Amino acid sequence: EAQVTQNPRYLITVTGKKLTVTCSQNMNHEYMSWYRQDPGLGLRQIYYSMNVEVTDKGDVPEGYKVSRKEKRNFPLILESPSPNQTSLYFCASSSSGRPYNEQFFGPGTRLTVL
Amino acid sequence: EDKVVQSPLSLVVHEGDTVTLNCSYEVTNFRSLLWYKQEKKAPTFLFMLTSSGIEKKSGRLSSILDKKELFSILNITATQTGDSAVYLCARLMNRDDKIIFGKGTRLHILP
């Protein structure tokens, strides 16, 4: 089944404790992206990647890192999480090296930073 | 600023009504506009619009883009309770591959 998976689905952590949220897709998509969704603010793009070893900042990259060492994986790293990073995070992917086409979204990761 | 503005923010109608959701954006040099539906989970794709004046249709949903006036509308006819969701629009630019979303319109259909 074609899908985007994220792990963990739920995470409660404390300020400053490094964490990684994994994202994997099995559709051989070139484009992958991370978003955060907050009430009243909608979906905001954190980072995106056009292909392996190519990453770019979205609208809200501060406090996040990403890497794209393999085509299928695009982990989101919070080196020193803070409470303002409490949010619902979505990973998404699409084909053809551009987000021209439908983006497939993962199920979301709900992160709480205490 | 590369803003995407959706209106209304919230809408409550009765089943069977027709609704029109609006999405406007502030910049030219624009590649395409996307519509998504989000229920209590991840967004699901509805339409991608790249050309002005060409309507895209899927069942009771349709959408059109006006590149001159910088807006798009999403129409839903004969609404059903299953149409209750947040509808998101997003724009893609020519200069980069960033995606900017609007804040969404929360639609609630009363039975």
mmCIF file of C-alpha atoms in Angstrom:
data_model
loop_
_atom_site.group_PDB
_atom_site.id
_atom_site.type_symbol
_atom_site.label_atom_id
_atom_site.label_comp_id
_atom_site.label_asym_id
_atom_site.label_seq_id
_atom_site.Cartn_x
_atom_site.Cartn_y
_atom_site.Cartn_z
ATOM 1 C CA GLU A 1 0.000 0.000 0.000
ATOM 2 C CA ALA A 2 1.324 3.436 -1.001
ATOM 3 C CA GLN A 3 1.803 5.460 2.130
ATOM 4 C CA VAL A 4 3.759 7.943 4.188
ATOM 5 C CA THR A 5 4.538 6.767 7.701
ATOM 6 C CA GLN A 6 5.607 8.823 10.674
ATOM 7 C CA ASN A 7 6.935 7.761 14.032
ATOM 8 C CA PRO A 8 6.167 8.296 16.771
ATOM 9 C CA ARG A 9 2.518 9.273 16.449
ATOM 10 C CA TYR A 10 2.459 10.861 19.881
ATOM 11 C CA LEU A 11 5.364 12.174 21.926
ATOM 12 C CA ILE A 12 5.594 14.034 25.198
ATOM 13 C CA THR A 13 9.051 15.283 26.057
ATOM 14 C CA VAL A 14 10.813 17.922 28.109
ATOM 15 C CA THR A 15 12.574 21.104 27.106
ATOM 16 C CA GLY A 16 16.058 20.557 25.730
ATOM 17 C CA LYS A 17 15.915 16.817 25.165
ATOM 18 C CA LYS A 18 16.866 16.097 21.562
ATOM 19 C CA LEU A 19 14.329 14.164 19.546
ATOM 20 C CA THR A 20 13.822 12.851 16.036
ATOM 21 C CA VAL A 21 10.552 12.264 14.239
ATOM 22 C CA THR A 22 10.959 9.834 11.383
ATOM 23 C CA CYS A 23 9.174 9.994 8.050
ATOM 24 C CA SER A 24 9.279 7.341 5.377
ATOM 25 C CA GLN A 25 7.490 6.937 2.050
ATOM 26 C CA ASN A 26 7.282 3.895 -0.213
ATOM 27 C CA MET A 27 6.263 5.652 -3.439
ATOM 28 C CA ASN A 28 9.744 6.588 -4.704
ATOM 29 C CA HIS A 29 8.801 10.253 -4.437
ATOM 30 C CA GLU A 30 11.438 12.904 -4.959
ATOM 31 C CA TYR A 31 9.786 15.713 -3.025
ATOM 32 C CA MET A 32 9.302 15.468 0.740
ATOM 33 C CA SER A 33 8.243 18.107 3.206
ATOM 34 C CA TRP A 34 7.570 18.755 6.886
ATOM 35 C CA TYR A 35 4.738 20.928 8.187
ATOM 36 C CA ARG A 36 3.508 21.963 11.551
ATOM 37 C CA GLN A 37 -0.122 22.732 12.233
ATOM 38 C CA ASP A 38 -1.254 25.001 15.047
ATOM 39 C CA PRO A 39 -4.743 26.252 15.910
ATOM 40 C CA GLY A 40 -5.501 29.479 14.094
ATOM 41 C CA LEU A 41 -2.269 29.343 12.087
ATOM 42 C CA GLY A 42 -2.974 26.559 9.635
ATOM 43 C CA LEU A 43 -0.262 24.434 8.071
ATOM 44 C CA ARG A 44 3.189 25.976 7.890
ATOM 45 C CA GLN A 45 6.071 24.445 5.994
ATOM 46 C CA ILE A 46 9.209 23.808 8.046
ATOM 47 C CA TYR A 47 11.635 22.248 5.556
ATOM 48 C CA TYR A 48 11.365 20.551 2.213
ATOM 49 C CA SER A 49 13.594 18.407 0.060
ATOM 50 C CA MET A 50 13.604 18.151 -3.715
ATOM 51 C CA ASN A 51 15.724 15.003 -3.717
ATOM 52 C CA VAL A 52 18.506 13.165 -1.899
ATOM 53 C CA GLU A 53 20.980 15.566 -0.276
ATOM 54 C CA VAL A 54 18.900 18.599 -1.326
ATOM 55 C CA THR A 55 17.014 20.407 1.435
ATOM 56 C CA ASP A 56 15.591 23.925 1.734
ATOM 57 C CA LYS A 57 13.995 26.033 4.402
ATOM 58 C CA GLY A 58 10.273 26.526 4.427
ATOM 59 C CA ASP A 59 8.528 29.300 6.255
ATOM 60 C CA VAL A 60 9.288 28.290 9.850
ATOM 61 C CA PRO A 61 12.638 26.426 9.932
ATOM 62 C CA GLU A 62 14.004 27.867 13.190
ATOM 63 C CA GLY A 63 14.692 25.213 15.800
ATOM 64 C CA TYR A 64 14.517 22.315 13.342
ATOM 65 C CA LYS A 65 16.948 20.310 11.264
ATOM 66 C CA VAL A 66 16.373 17.767 8.532
ATOM 67 C CA SER A 67 18.428 15.409 6.456
ATOM 68 C CA ARG A 68 17.791 13.469 3.262
ATOM 69 C CA LYS A 69 20.377 10.742 2.965
ATOM 70 C CA GLU A 70 18.018 8.293 1.293
ATOM 71 C CA LYS A 71 15.140 8.962 -1.028
ATOM 72 C CA ARG A 72 12.527 7.272 1.152
ATOM 73 C CA ASN A 73 13.406 8.905 4.496
ATOM 74 C CA PHE A 74 13.203 12.489 5.695
ATOM 75 C CA PRO A 75 13.650 12.741 9.467
ATOM 76 C CA LEU A 76 12.857 15.904 11.409
ATOM 77 C CA ILE A 77 15.280 16.681 14.216
ATOM 78 C CA LEU A 78 14.672 18.973 17.162
ATOM 79 C CA GLU A 79 18.068 19.463 18.769
ATOM 80 C CA SER A 80 16.760 21.365 21.791
ATOM 81 C CA PRO A 81 12.973 21.333 21.835
ATOM 82 C CA SER A 82 11.095 24.181 23.466
ATOM 83 C CA PRO A 83 7.429 24.486 24.495
ATOM 84 C CA ASN A 84 6.643 26.665 21.461
ATOM 85 C CA GLN A 85 7.388 23.614 19.316
ATOM 86 C CA THR A 86 4.396 21.821 20.785
ATOM 87 C CA SER A 87 2.349 21.152 17.683
ATOM 88 C CA LEU A 88 0.921 18.622 15.249
ATOM 89 C CA TYR A 89 3.537 17.685 12.657
ATOM 90 C CA PHE A 90 2.876 16.288 9.210
ATOM 91 C CA CYS A 91 5.273 14.826 6.711
ATOM 92 C CA ALA A 92 4.266 14.759 3.051
ATOM 93 C CA SER A 93 5.678 13.538 -0.253
ATOM 94 C CA SER A 94 4.962 13.940 -3.935
ATOM 95 C CA SER A 95 6.384 12.726 -7.218
ATOM 96 C CA SER A 96 8.242 14.213 -10.162
ATOM 97 C CA GLY A 97 10.714 16.267 -8.198
ATOM 98 C CA ARG A 98 8.208 19.067 -7.839
ATOM 99 C CA PRO A 99 5.123 19.425 -5.705
ATOM 100 C CA TYR A 100 3.102 19.792 -8.896
ATOM 101 C CA ASN A 101 1.075 16.777 -8.110
ATOM 102 C CA GLU A 102 -0.870 15.512 -5.195
ATOM 103 C CA GLN A 103 1.023 15.542 -1.934
ATOM 104 C CA PHE A 104 0.486 12.457 0.189
ATOM 105 C CA PHE A 105 0.427 13.267 3.861
ATOM 106 C CA GLY A 106 1.496 11.070 6.728
ATOM 107 C CA PRO A 107 -0.862 10.500 9.684
ATOM 108 C CA GLY A 108 0.715 13.207 11.836
ATOM 109 C CA THR A 109 2.808 13.308 15.001
ATOM 110 C CA ARG A 110 1.428 15.124 17.999
ATOM 111 C CA LEU A 111 4.344 16.547 19.967
ATOM 112 C CA THR A 112 4.110 18.098 23.414
ATOM 113 C CA VAL A 113 7.172 19.796 24.890
ATOM 114 C CA LEU A 114 6.905 20.470 28.609
ATOM 115 C CA GLU B 1 4.498 39.051 1.791
ATOM 116 C CA ASP B 2 3.470 35.714 0.242
ATOM 117 C CA LYS B 3 0.169 35.367 2.028
ATOM 118 C CA VAL B 4 -2.734 33.079 1.256
ATOM 119 C CA VAL B 5 -6.000 34.312 2.722
ATOM 120 C CA GLN B 6 -9.069 32.131 3.011
ATOM 121 C CA SER B 7 -12.583 33.268 3.727
ATOM 122 C CA PRO B 8 -14.767 32.755 5.517
ATOM 123 C CA LEU B 9 -12.824 31.284 8.435
ATOM 124 C CA SER B 10 -15.872 29.344 9.514
ATOM 125 C CA LEU B 11 -19.184 28.471 7.917
ATOM 126 C CA VAL B 12 -22.247 26.591 9.116
ATOM 127 C CA VAL B 13 -24.936 25.586 6.621
ATOM 128 C CA HIS B 14 -27.694 23.027 6.323
ATOM 129 C CA GLU B 15 -27.441 19.830 4.370
ATOM 130 C CA GLY B 16 -28.380 20.434 0.749
ATOM 131 C CA ASP B 17 -27.110 24.003 0.640
ATOM 132 C CA THR B 18 -24.425 25.148 -1.796
ATOM 133 C CA VAL B 19 -21.301 26.748 -0.392
ATOM 134 C CA THR B 20 -18.511 28.806 -1.924
ATOM 135 C CA LEU B 21 -15.149 28.995 -0.226
ATOM 136 C CA ASN B 22 -12.658 31.666 -1.179
ATOM 137 C CA CYS B 23 -8.881 31.715 -1.411
ATOM 138 C CA SER B 24 -6.876 34.783 -2.391
ATOM 139 C CA TYR B 25 -3.130 35.208 -2.681
ATOM 140 C CA GLU B 26 -0.959 38.258 -2.855
ATOM 141 C CA VAL B 27 1.746 37.638 -5.408
ATOM 142 C CA THR B 28 2.130 37.026 -9.103
ATOM 143 C CA ASN B 29 4.795 34.772 -10.601
ATOM 144 C CA PHE B 30 2.628 31.994 -9.429
ATOM 145 C CA ARG B 31 2.739 28.344 -10.473
ATOM 146 C CA SER B 32 -0.340 26.644 -9.102
ATOM 147 C CA LEU B 33 -2.929 26.578 -6.357
ATOM 148 C CA LEU B 34 -3.963 23.494 -4.406
ATOM 149 C CA TRP B 35 -7.096 22.650 -2.443
ATOM 150 C CA TYR B 36 -7.164 20.092 0.362
ATOM 151 C CA LYS B 37 -9.828 18.701 2.675
ATOM 152 C CA GLN B 38 -8.874 17.953 6.264
ATOM 153 C CA GLU B 39 -11.123 16.003 8.562
ATOM 154 C CA LYS B 40 -9.838 14.708 11.877
ATOM 155 C CA LYS B 41 -6.602 13.545 10.308
ATOM 156 C CA ALA B 42 -4.139 14.404 7.548
ATOM 157 C CA PRO B 43 -5.169 16.622 4.611
ATOM 158 C CA THR B 44 -6.343 14.889 1.475
ATOM 159 C CA PHE B 45 -5.879 16.365 -1.970
ATOM 160 C CA LEU B 46 -8.834 17.796 -3.878
ATOM 161 C CA PHE B 47 -7.625 19.914 -6.788
ATOM 162 C CA MET B 48 -4.594 21.494 -8.371
ATOM 163 C CA LEU B 49 -5.222 24.580 -10.510
ATOM 164 C CA THR B 50 -2.645 26.103 -12.809
ATOM 165 C CA SER B 51 -4.609 27.790 -15.571
ATOM 166 C CA SER B 52 -7.008 30.656 -15.218
ATOM 167 C CA GLY B 53 -10.665 30.119 -16.031
ATOM 168 C CA ILE B 54 -10.591 26.347 -16.330
ATOM 169 C CA GLU B 55 -12.927 24.644 -13.904
ATOM 170 C CA LYS B 56 -11.886 21.437 -12.220
ATOM 171 C CA LYS B 57 -14.712 19.184 -11.119
ATOM 172 C CA SER B 58 -15.052 16.117 -8.945
ATOM 173 C CA GLY B 59 -18.574 15.057 -8.139
ATOM 174 C CA ARG B 60 -20.259 17.837 -6.189
ATOM 175 C CA LEU B 61 -17.013 19.770 -5.780
ATOM 176 C CA SER B 62 -15.617 22.194 -8.304
ATOM 177 C CA SER B 63 -12.928 24.826 -8.303
ATOM 178 C CA ILE B 64 -11.709 27.603 -10.540
ATOM 179 C CA LEU B 65 -8.757 29.952 -10.571
ATOM 180 C CA ASP B 66 -8.562 33.615 -11.578
ATOM 181 C CA LYS B 67 -4.898 34.520 -12.038
ATOM 182 C CA LYS B 68 -5.658 38.107 -12.954
ATOM 183 C CA GLU B 69 -7.597 38.809 -9.768
ATOM 184 C CA LEU B 70 -5.414 36.417 -7.716
ATOM 185 C CA PHE B 71 -8.100 34.199 -6.230
ATOM 186 C CA SER B 72 -9.698 30.805 -6.396
ATOM 187 C CA ILE B 73 -13.050 29.473 -5.267
ATOM 188 C CA LEU B 74 -14.132 26.038 -4.181
ATOM 189 C CA ASN B 75 -17.805 25.233 -4.668
ATOM 190 C CA ILE B 76 -19.659 22.406 -3.007
ATOM 191 C CA THR B 77 -23.208 21.776 -4.188
ATOM 192 C CA ALA B 78 -25.895 19.742 -2.398
ATOM 193 C CA THR B 79 -23.747 19.568 0.722
ATOM 194 C CA GLN B 80 -23.796 16.502 2.940
ATOM 195 C CA THR B 81 -22.746 16.038 6.561
ATOM 196 C CA GLY B 82 -19.665 14.207 5.303
ATOM 197 C CA ASP B 83 -18.473 17.461 3.741
ATOM 198 C CA SER B 84 -17.877 18.854 7.228
ATOM 199 C CA ALA B 85 -14.142 19.517 7.388
ATOM 200 C CA VAL B 86 -11.494 22.183 7.211
ATOM 201 C CA TYR B 87 -10.740 23.163 3.625
ATOM 202 C CA LEU B 88 -7.223 24.369 2.951
ATOM 203 C CA CYS B 89 -5.775 26.109 -0.030
ATOM 204 C CA ALA B 90 -2.083 26.479 -0.769
ATOM 205 C CA ARG B 91 -0.024 28.168 -3.447
ATOM 206 C CA LEU B 92 3.155 27.131 -5.212
ATOM 207 C CA MET B 93 5.502 29.700 -6.636
ATOM 208 C CA ASN B 94 7.635 29.652 -9.771
ATOM 209 C CA ARG B 95 10.730 30.896 -8.012
ATOM 210 C CA ASP B 96 11.019 28.103 -5.453
ATOM 211 C CA ASP B 97 9.223 24.973 -4.329
ATOM 212 C CA LYS B 98 7.896 26.351 -1.083
ATOM 213 C CA ILE B 99 4.261 25.728 -0.326
ATOM 214 C CA ILE B 100 2.273 28.341 1.577
ATOM 215 C CA PHE B 101 -1.056 27.343 3.074
ATOM 216 C CA GLY B 102 -3.948 29.530 4.100
ATOM 217 C CA LYS B 103 -5.444 29.134 7.563
ATOM 218 C CA GLY B 104 -8.370 27.180 6.249
ATOM 219 C CA THR B 105 -12.144 27.429 6.241
ATOM 220 C CA ARG B 106 -13.940 25.286 8.803
ATOM 221 C CA LEU B 107 -17.165 24.057 7.232
ATOM 222 C CA HIS B 108 -19.877 22.462 9.328
ATOM 223 C CA ILE B 109 -22.928 20.911 7.676
ATOM 224 C CA LEU B 110 -26.019 20.565 9.842
ATOM 225 C CA PRO B 111 -28.285 17.580 9.145
#
